[in-house]
Amino acid sequence: MAHQDDIALMAHLMRRAGFGAGRDELEERVKKGYEATVEELLHPETQPEVDAYTLLRYQPASLLPGGQPPMGNVNWMYYLVNTQRPLEEKMALFWHHVFATGNSKVDNYDQLLEQINLFREKGMGNYRELLLDVAKNPTMIFWLDNQQNHGTAVNENWGRELLELFSLGAGNYTEKDVRECSRAFTGWTFETKIPRAPYGRFPWKFEYRPEDHDDGEKEFLGHKGRFNGEDIIDIVVQQPACGKFICRHLYNFFVADEPQVPAWPIEPPQDQKAIDTLVGAFRDAKFDMKPVLRTLFNSDFFKNARFKHMKSPAEVVVGTLRLVGGHELPKPGIGELSMQPTYMGQDLLNPPSVEGWHTGKEWINSGSLMARINFVAEKVGDTSLPGVQAIIGRLKQRGSLSPEQLVDGCLDQIGPVEVGADTKQELTSQAKEWGQISWDNGNAQIADQRVAQMLQLIAATREYQFG
Amino acid sequence: MPLTTVQEGRVYDWSHAVGRNAARGPGFNYVQSMCLGKNGFLYATNRGNENNFGMHVNKVQLGRGPGEEEHIADFFEYGEGDGKCTWPFGIAVDDNYDVYVSDDWTNTISVFDSAGNFLRKWGKPGSGDGELNRPAGLAVEKNGNIIVVDSGNNRLQVFKPDGTFVGKCGGTGSGDGQFNQPWGITLDKDGNIYVADWKNHRVQKLSPEGKFLMKFGQYGKVEEPEGSYAVTMFGPYVAAQSETAGYPKPGTLNHPTDVAVDPDGDIYVTDWGNHRVCVFDSEGRPICNLIGDAQVLSKWGQQTVDANPDMAKARRRVKSLEPQYRFCFPTAVEFDPATDSVIVADSQRNRLQIYKKVRDYSDFQANL
């Protein structure tokens, strides 16, 4: 049997680099080894792809969902729940937080899904290449109005956000740099798409219009030349601020909660040494993300950061669905299920602004907390679901359970989750009201219910909101 | 982009499109299957989605040519109880004009009269005789019995019109006579059974008694050709090099969904994942492919554009409308002997594309 510390560490890795794992999977992975698991996560191509054809057989409208929810959300939720490449999907979520585009303006979930697919395919590749692809991505072009950025009439929206939110962070460029950067991206636009009526959606296609590009000399971040957009990206990624900005994002997303992005120019990172380590890997790998992620997941600062990260709504919902099982096929009702993160404050494919979501403790308010607890409680309380049955089955093997054993067993099987003494006492006092539970002598149904109820209570604790 | 396909003694002339994107009324909403009734009526099951809940069956009078289509009725709409559906799938009409529809979520077969009035239903979930697991395509035999593609159980089951179990064949696997999540079904004039064996990427032909006779098709797809225009993340690809560069070689299939057989014995397969209709001869030899040629808007489609000036304006600015001509995940195919028409449900485009099989075609003068 795997050592409990190894299980807890593996659970931590799978929560952060994926969306959690059941106990059977954790034990298999512990046998395989921590670093070997990191390598598997970093090489998604070694695992099967999601079977998109099954999704399209049962929910064909999720392919080109148009502008109304929930079918776009259905598409991504199906991938999130079914993927055997969890880090690939987690990186798509990460990049869509950094390069945030939203359906509120784009009004084309199909275009947003195409962008998610870009993050899926290139999210662990080279950051420079990804940034270039994002600059050419029609969804981003429309989101930040670059189709209105003309050689004779500059629109600075894309140019500004490229520097402020996608690469350097505020304070690391001047207003003149914004202007010059924007000039370099004039003429980067898209072809007129076939409109939605009468046959549904068609995609945009990137188009470079040289006649609309300002080919004059520009001065940008100390460099002079007749720069085009790609030249700007080459200059940007070489800036020391770029690595610091991207690596702080990585730290905030994978390791421990940082302040919100607008505060970064005035609030230093909580672990500067960790950021420096990541920046070194980023620079040495010439902006290749995989070595940075390898450094991150194998670091002590990551391993020691258990439960220092507030689960995002996507992590709450997807983690729960993968834990309890039974939601792999796109059943009727998947639309409502796919909107659950929205009800908790994270509308997938529709972040509130170009800044992405505010994370950490800002995920929590009285409404979102209730939504989180109710959702998880409903799922872990359903003893017909295979993942809940598996938890019950493992506890049942112990014959009968004292109140303390019930609490410890449930905390272990649903996480393992670590709780404080007060919480433990609260849980135990409830378990004591139920007394010893046993699956003998016709008590099985009650025992099953007690396990499910304890899981529900755990889901309602403060500690369970952290991952 | 020729509108006429000439290959091995066959000529297919693109005729017209019928439909538009509509949750109800004139139009379609993700057709899963369709069938021809009597007197030129066509019935289609629409999957809808979880925004518009446009699941329903629609009845359309096709007419004999462009512009003659009429929307007649919608029935079997989303809801609970008799005459309501969750996920309508297969559909067939018997000689009494009664319409049979499968629901692959409730595991039932519902029966309606030709006007769409609910008559009866049967079916319960399971794998025993007469029980169903995600029923898909339906076909009516000459004796009036109903063949149900019991997709989740990977078998065919035969029922009397009242739902009495008669027999079954098939099983799970990729061997002869076995299935992997089959979808559509059709019968030829001799009662032989053709099944689109969806996840085995092939078509199987069985005798009227369910004995394996023939199979054809093997898995194949193309990766996105360099410089092409991907209409969706999974194709079709409008390739710069040539019209056919975006499609795999003849005889290959990617999740076929339906089959039709014409009176000459030629077989039509909706090659769903490859966005085309593959034509095979009666021995299963590939003849040609139809990839969608809707260069003219359907009547209802034109009405929509006319009512939305911005759409018309945008269409005039598009560099190429070719992506709109192509099939996108076609799900169903029927051959209408009365009009020599190949009717294709172009599911993601919410329309039908209709080709004529031209029998008296004489070539034009080459020096025109």
GROMACS .gro file of C-alpha atoms in nm, chain A residues 51-54 56-65 68-71 74-75 79 110 113-114 117 120 191-205 207 329-336, chain B residues 19-21 30 32 47 49-51 86-87 89 104-105 134 136 151 181-183 198-199 229-234 254-255 272 297-298 301 304-305 311 314-315 317-321 323-324 329 348-349 351:
model
  100
   51ASP     CA    1  -1.352   1.129  -2.832
   52ALA     CA    2  -1.511   1.437  -2.985
   53TYR     CA    3  -1.720   1.228  -3.224
   54THR     CA    4  -1.923   1.088  -2.937
   56LEU     CA    5  -2.105   1.542  -3.169
   57ARG     CA    6  -2.327   1.237  -3.209
   58TYR     CA    7  -2.530   1.321  -2.901
   59GLN     CA    8  -2.489   1.698  -2.883
   60PRO     CA    9  -2.426   1.811  -3.243
   61ALA     CA   10  -2.501   2.174  -3.157
   62SER     CA   11  -2.186   2.187  -2.946
   63LEU     CA   12  -1.969   2.204  -3.260
   64LEU     CA   13  -2.086   2.545  -3.384
   65PRO     CA   14  -2.281   2.674  -3.086
   68GLN     CA   15  -2.611   3.165  -2.686
   69PRO     CA   16  -2.511   2.951  -2.390
   70PRO     CA   17  -2.487   2.671  -2.294
   71MET     CA   18  -2.373   2.466  -2.594
   74VAL     CA   19  -2.110   2.193  -2.307
   75ASN     CA   20  -1.830   2.142  -2.554
   79TYR     CA   21  -1.341   1.783  -2.270
  110ASP     CA   22  -1.747   2.844  -3.187
  113LEU     CA   23  -1.373   2.712  -2.877
  114GLU     CA   24  -1.133   2.737  -3.167
  117ASN     CA   25  -0.821   2.444  -2.907
  120ARG     CA   26  -0.490   2.299  -2.597
  191GLU     CA   27  -1.152   3.817  -4.384
  192THR     CA   28  -1.524   3.884  -4.382
  193LYS     CA   29  -1.680   3.561  -4.263
  194ILE     CA   30  -1.982   3.395  -4.416
  195PRO     CA   31  -2.262   3.530  -4.197
  196ARG     CA   32  -2.461   3.315  -3.957
  197ALA     CA   33  -2.788   3.320  -4.148
  198PRO     CA   34  -2.927   3.105  -4.294
  199TYR     CA   35  -2.703   2.799  -4.235
  200GLY     CA   36  -2.525   2.858  -3.905
  201ARG     CA   37  -2.175   2.968  -3.814
  202PHE     CA   38  -1.860   2.982  -4.025
  203PRO     CA   39  -1.515   3.075  -3.899
  204TRP     CA   40  -1.307   3.382  -3.946
  205LYS     CA   41  -0.972   3.357  -4.117
  207GLU     CA   42  -0.572   3.818  -4.310
  329LEU     CA   43  -2.142   1.074  -2.174
  330PRO     CA   44  -2.309   1.396  -2.291
  331LYS     CA   45  -2.646   1.330  -2.129
  332PRO     CA   46  -2.952   1.555  -2.146
  333GLY     CA   47  -2.899   1.820  -1.882
  334ILE     CA   48  -2.531   1.864  -1.962
  335GLY     CA   49  -2.617   2.222  -2.056
  336GLU     CA   50  -2.720   2.306  -1.702
  486GLY     CA   51  -3.398   2.425  -4.531
  487ARG     CA   52  -3.231   2.673  -4.303
  488ASN     CA   53  -3.136   2.690  -3.938
  497TYR     CA   54  -2.944   1.918  -3.643
  499GLN     CA   55  -3.021   1.298  -3.693
  514ARG     CA   56  -3.183   1.695  -3.221
  516ASN     CA   57  -2.993   2.179  -2.838
  517GLU     CA   58  -3.013   2.278  -2.474
  518ASN     CA   59  -3.070   2.640  -2.555
  553THR     CA   60  -3.595   1.393  -2.519
  554TRP     CA   61  -3.359   1.286  -2.796
  556PHE     CA   62  -3.326   0.977  -3.343
  571ASP     CA   63  -3.233   0.731  -2.770
  572TRP     CA   64  -3.257   0.877  -2.422
  601ARG     CA   65  -2.998   0.402  -2.715
  603ALA     CA   66  -3.101   0.475  -3.335
  618SER     CA   67  -2.720   0.093  -3.088
  648GLN     CA   68  -2.259   0.177  -3.196
  649PRO     CA   69  -2.444   0.149  -3.529
  650TRP     CA   70  -2.653   0.447  -3.645
  665TRP     CA   71  -2.068   0.389  -3.699
  666LYS     CA   72  -1.768   0.319  -3.480
  696TYR     CA   73  -0.974   2.664  -4.493
  697ALA     CA   74  -1.109   2.451  -4.209
  698VAL     CA   75  -1.483   2.502  -4.197
  699THR     CA   76  -1.485   2.350  -3.847
  700MET     CA   77  -1.211   2.210  -3.624
  701PHE     CA   78  -1.297   1.869  -3.770
  721ASN     CA   79  -1.506   0.806  -4.088
  722HIS     CA   80  -1.805   0.730  -3.864
  739TRP     CA   81  -2.023   1.186  -4.155
  764LEU     CA   82  -2.949   2.934  -5.143
  765SER     CA   83  -3.257   2.734  -5.048
  768GLY     CA   84  -3.259   3.039  -4.670
  771THR     CA   85  -3.394   3.467  -4.418
  772VAL     CA   86  -3.124   3.662  -4.599
  778MET     CA   87  -2.654   3.933  -4.373
  781ALA     CA   88  -2.190   4.063  -4.538
  782ARG     CA   89  -2.240   3.792  -4.799
  784ARG     CA   90  -1.812   4.105  -4.893
  785VAL     CA   91  -1.713   3.740  -4.849
  786LYS     CA   92  -1.417   3.639  -5.064
  787SER     CA   93  -1.546   3.288  -5.126
  788LEU     CA   94  -1.874   3.123  -5.039
  790PRO     CA   95  -1.727   2.669  -4.748
  791GLN     CA   96  -2.103   2.714  -4.753
  796PHE     CA   97  -2.137   1.631  -4.093
  815GLN     CA   98  -2.463   2.109  -3.927
  816ARG     CA   99  -2.598   2.331  -4.205
  818ARG     CA  100  -3.060   2.186  -4.474
   0.00000   0.00000   0.00000
